[in-house]
XYZ file of C-alpha atoms in Angstrom:
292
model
C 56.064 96.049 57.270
C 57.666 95.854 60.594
C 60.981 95.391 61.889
C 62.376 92.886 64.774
C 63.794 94.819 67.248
C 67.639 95.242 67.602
C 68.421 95.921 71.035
C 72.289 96.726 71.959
C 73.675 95.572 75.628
C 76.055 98.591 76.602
C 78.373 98.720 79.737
C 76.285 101.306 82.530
C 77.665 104.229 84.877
C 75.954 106.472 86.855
C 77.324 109.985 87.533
C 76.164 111.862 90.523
C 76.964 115.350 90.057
C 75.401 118.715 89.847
C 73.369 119.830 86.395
C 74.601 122.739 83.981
C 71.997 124.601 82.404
C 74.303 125.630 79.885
C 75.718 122.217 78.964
C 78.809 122.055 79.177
C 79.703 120.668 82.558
C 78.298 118.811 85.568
C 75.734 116.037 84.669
C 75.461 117.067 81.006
C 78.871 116.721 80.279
C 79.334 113.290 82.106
C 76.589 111.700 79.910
C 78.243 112.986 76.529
C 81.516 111.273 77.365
C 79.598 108.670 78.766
C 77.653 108.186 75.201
C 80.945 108.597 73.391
C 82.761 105.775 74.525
C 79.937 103.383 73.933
C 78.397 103.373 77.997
C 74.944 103.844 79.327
C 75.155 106.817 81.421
C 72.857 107.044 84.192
C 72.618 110.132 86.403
C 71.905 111.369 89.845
C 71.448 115.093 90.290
C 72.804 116.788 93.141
C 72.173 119.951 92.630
C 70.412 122.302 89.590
C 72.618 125.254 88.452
C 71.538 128.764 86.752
C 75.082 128.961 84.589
C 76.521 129.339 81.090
C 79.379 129.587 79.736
C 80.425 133.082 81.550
C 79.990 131.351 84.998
C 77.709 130.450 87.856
C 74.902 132.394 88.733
C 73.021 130.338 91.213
C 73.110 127.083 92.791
C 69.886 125.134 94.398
C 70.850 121.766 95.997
C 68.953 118.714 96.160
C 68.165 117.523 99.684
C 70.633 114.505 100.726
C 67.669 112.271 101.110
C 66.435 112.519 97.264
C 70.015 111.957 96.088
C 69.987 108.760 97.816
C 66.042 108.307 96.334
C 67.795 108.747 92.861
C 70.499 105.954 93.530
C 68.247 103.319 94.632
C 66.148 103.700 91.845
C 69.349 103.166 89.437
C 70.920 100.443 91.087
C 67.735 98.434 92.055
C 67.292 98.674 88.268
C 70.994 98.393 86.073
C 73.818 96.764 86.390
C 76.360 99.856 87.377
C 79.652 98.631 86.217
C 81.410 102.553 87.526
C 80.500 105.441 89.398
C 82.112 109.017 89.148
C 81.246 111.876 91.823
C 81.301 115.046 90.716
C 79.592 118.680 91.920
C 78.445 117.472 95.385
C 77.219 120.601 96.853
C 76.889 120.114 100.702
C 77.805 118.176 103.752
C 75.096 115.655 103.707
C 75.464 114.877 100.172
C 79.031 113.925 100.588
C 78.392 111.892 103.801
C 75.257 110.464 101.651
C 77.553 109.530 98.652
C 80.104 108.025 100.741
C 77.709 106.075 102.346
C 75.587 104.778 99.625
C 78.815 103.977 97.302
C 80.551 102.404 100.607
C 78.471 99.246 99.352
C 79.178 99.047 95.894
C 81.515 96.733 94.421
C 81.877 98.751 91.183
C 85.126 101.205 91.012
C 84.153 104.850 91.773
C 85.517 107.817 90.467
C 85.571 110.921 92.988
C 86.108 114.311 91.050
C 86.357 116.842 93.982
C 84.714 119.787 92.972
C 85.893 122.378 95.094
C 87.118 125.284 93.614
C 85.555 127.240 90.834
C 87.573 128.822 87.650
C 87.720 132.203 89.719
C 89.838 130.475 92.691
C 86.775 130.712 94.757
C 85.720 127.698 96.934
C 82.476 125.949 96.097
C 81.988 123.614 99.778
C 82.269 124.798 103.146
C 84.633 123.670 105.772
C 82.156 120.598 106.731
C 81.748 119.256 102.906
C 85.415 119.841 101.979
C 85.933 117.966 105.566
C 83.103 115.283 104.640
C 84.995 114.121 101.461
C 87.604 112.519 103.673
C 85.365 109.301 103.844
C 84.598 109.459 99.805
C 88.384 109.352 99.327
C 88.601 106.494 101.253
C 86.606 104.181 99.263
C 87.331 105.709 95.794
C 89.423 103.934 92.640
C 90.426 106.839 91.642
C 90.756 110.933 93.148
C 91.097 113.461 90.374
C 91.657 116.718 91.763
C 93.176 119.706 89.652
C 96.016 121.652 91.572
C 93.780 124.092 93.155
C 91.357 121.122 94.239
C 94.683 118.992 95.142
C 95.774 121.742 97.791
C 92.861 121.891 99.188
C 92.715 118.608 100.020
C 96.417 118.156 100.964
C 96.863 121.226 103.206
C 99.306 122.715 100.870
C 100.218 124.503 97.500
C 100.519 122.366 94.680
C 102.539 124.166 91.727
C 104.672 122.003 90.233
C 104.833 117.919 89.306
C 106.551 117.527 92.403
C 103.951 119.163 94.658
C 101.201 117.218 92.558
C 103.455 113.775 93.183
C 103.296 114.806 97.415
C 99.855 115.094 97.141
C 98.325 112.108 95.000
C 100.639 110.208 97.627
C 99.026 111.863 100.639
C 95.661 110.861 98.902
C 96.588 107.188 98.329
C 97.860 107.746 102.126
C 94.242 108.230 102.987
C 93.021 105.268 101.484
C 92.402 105.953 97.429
C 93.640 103.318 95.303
C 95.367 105.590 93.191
C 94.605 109.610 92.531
C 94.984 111.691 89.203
C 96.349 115.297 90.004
C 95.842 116.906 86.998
C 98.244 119.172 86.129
C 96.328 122.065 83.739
C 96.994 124.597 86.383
C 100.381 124.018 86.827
C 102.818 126.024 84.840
C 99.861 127.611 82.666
C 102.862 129.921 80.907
C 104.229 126.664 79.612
C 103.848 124.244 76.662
C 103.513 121.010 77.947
C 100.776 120.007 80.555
C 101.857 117.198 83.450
C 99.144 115.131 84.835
C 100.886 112.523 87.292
C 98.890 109.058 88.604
C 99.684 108.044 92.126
C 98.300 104.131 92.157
C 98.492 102.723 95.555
C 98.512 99.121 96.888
C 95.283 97.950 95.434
C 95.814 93.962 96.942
C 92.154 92.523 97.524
C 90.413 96.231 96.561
C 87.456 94.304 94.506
C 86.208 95.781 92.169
C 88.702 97.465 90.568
C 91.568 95.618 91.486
C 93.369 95.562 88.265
C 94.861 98.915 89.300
C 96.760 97.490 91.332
C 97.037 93.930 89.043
C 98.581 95.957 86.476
C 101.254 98.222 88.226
C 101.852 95.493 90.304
C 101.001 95.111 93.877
C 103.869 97.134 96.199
C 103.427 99.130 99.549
C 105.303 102.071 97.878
C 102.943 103.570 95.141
C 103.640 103.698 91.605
C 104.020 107.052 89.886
C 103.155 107.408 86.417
C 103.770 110.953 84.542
C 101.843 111.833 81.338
C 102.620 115.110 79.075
C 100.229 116.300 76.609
C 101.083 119.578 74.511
C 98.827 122.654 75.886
C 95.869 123.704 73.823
C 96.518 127.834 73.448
C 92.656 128.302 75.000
C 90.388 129.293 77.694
C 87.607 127.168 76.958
C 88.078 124.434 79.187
C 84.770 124.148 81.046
C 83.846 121.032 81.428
C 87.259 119.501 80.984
C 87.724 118.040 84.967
C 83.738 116.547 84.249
C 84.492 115.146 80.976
C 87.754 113.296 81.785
C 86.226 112.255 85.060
C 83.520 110.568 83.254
C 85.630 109.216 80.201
C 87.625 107.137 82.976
C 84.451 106.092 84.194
C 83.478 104.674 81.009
C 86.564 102.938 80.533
C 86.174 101.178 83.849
C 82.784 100.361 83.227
C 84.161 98.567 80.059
C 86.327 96.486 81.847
C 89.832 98.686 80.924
C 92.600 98.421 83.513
C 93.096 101.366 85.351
C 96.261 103.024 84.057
C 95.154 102.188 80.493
C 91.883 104.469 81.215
C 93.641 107.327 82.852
C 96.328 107.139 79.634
C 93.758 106.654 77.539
C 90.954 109.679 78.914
C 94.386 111.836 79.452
C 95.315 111.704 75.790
C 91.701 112.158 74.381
C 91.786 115.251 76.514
C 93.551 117.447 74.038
C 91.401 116.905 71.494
C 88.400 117.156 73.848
C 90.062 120.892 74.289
C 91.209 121.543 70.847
C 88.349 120.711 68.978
C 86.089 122.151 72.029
C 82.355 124.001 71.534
C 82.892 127.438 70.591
C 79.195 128.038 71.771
C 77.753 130.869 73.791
C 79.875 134.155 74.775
C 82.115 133.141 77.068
C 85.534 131.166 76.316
C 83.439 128.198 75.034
C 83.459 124.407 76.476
C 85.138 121.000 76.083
C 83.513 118.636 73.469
C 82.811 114.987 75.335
C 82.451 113.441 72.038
C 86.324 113.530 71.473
C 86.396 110.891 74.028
C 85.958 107.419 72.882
C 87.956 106.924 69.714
C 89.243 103.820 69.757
C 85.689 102.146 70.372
């Protein structure tokens, strides 16, 4: 006996972003969340990583021109309803993102990875330069601190700091921009992630942003506080979150309500994280998506 098939009709994103051997960030990560809230993830690689849970060990990137190979191939094929950036690796990758996502009408997500766990700096000057025209078209910018200063030219420590710069980054043309506030006051109990949301008048696409908070020249500032998870095993977490907002764009959710919503989840992303491998451990995805 057979059975008629029973197909399902999910929302798609695509997340462009580097791969994690280990699993528990980059492209891996982004499909979990992805899965979790119900969305199709499709990927483009950017770069293959030799990493684990106790860090990085090597990096090999993907030459500019197959990365925008990749993305042709998924968007001559599915209907990509949100986009989030993530590990981007070089100059020409950036430029080639920018580019290719210049066109799209669906909102895009830019996680600037820039700076790894250890403080180091992943880009060089030209890459970390390059991401000035990915900002410009993006929904939403979700630096951490250390990411945050980089981009704004100056130390961001407190909510205050991380309020200057997700202003500066609307400034620069982001509808709004997430600095997530994990690395702020790490002795403390509470963590502070503020939204900056921008004039998003006649943005397309995602426009509800700016729909929602109501349309203004000045932006809108929006604080959340989460209690902090007593852990080191965060890796993953910027990918994860990155990707869970992603999903709830690609479902049609109004902006603020999927940065509340992705923010919240992220504790119990944290809390209930993979105690895998021997370092700290990693963020579990599938703690996004609960109210699907």
């Amino acid at each position: 006996m057979t059975h008629a098939r029973d197909p399902v009709s999910p929302p798609v994103a695509l997340t462009i972003a580097g791969s994690d051997a280990g699993g528990g960030a980059g492209v891996q990560a982004d499909l979990k969340a992805m899965t979790a809230h119900g969305v199709f993830g499709t990927a483009v690689v950017t770069a293959t990583t030799a990493q684990n849970t106790r860090g990085i060990e090597d990096v090999h990137a993907v030459p500019a021109d197959h990365v925008a190979s990749q993305y042709e191939a998924v968007v001559e094929d599915f209907d990509v309803g949100a986009v989030k950036t993530g590990m981007l690796a070089t100059a020409p990758i950036v430029e080639t993102a920018a580019d290719l996502l210049a066109r799209l009408s669906a909102p895009v997500v830019v996680d600037p990875v820039m700076v790894a766990a250890t403080g180091d700096r992943l880009l060089s000057p030209a890459a970390e330069d390059a991401y000035e025209g990915l900002i410009e078209g993006a929904t939403l910018v979700t630096p951490n601190a250390d990411e945050a200063a980089v981009l704004f030219g100056e130390p961001v420590e407190t909510p205050a700091d991380a309020e200057a710069a997700g202003r500066e980054l609307v400034a620069r043309g982001a509808e709004a921009a997430l600095i997530k506030g994990g690395h702020l006051d790490e002795g403390g109990e509470t963590v502070v992630d503020t939204l900056v949301v921008g004039d998003a008048k006649g943005s397309g696409g995602a426009g509800d942003a700016g729909d929602e908070l109501g349309d203004c020249d000045d932006p809108t500032v929006v604080r959340f506080e989460n209690p902090r998870v007593a852990t080191d095993a965060t890796h993953g977490s910027g990918c994860a979150l990155s990707s869970a907002i992603a999903a709830r764009l690609a479902r049609g959710d109004p902006l603020r309500e999927a940065v509340a919503r992705a923010v919240d989840e992220m504790e119990s992303a944290i809390r209930r994280g993979y105690d895998v491998g021997e370092g700290p451990g990693a963020v579990n995805p599938t703690a996004f998506g609960g109210d699907r």
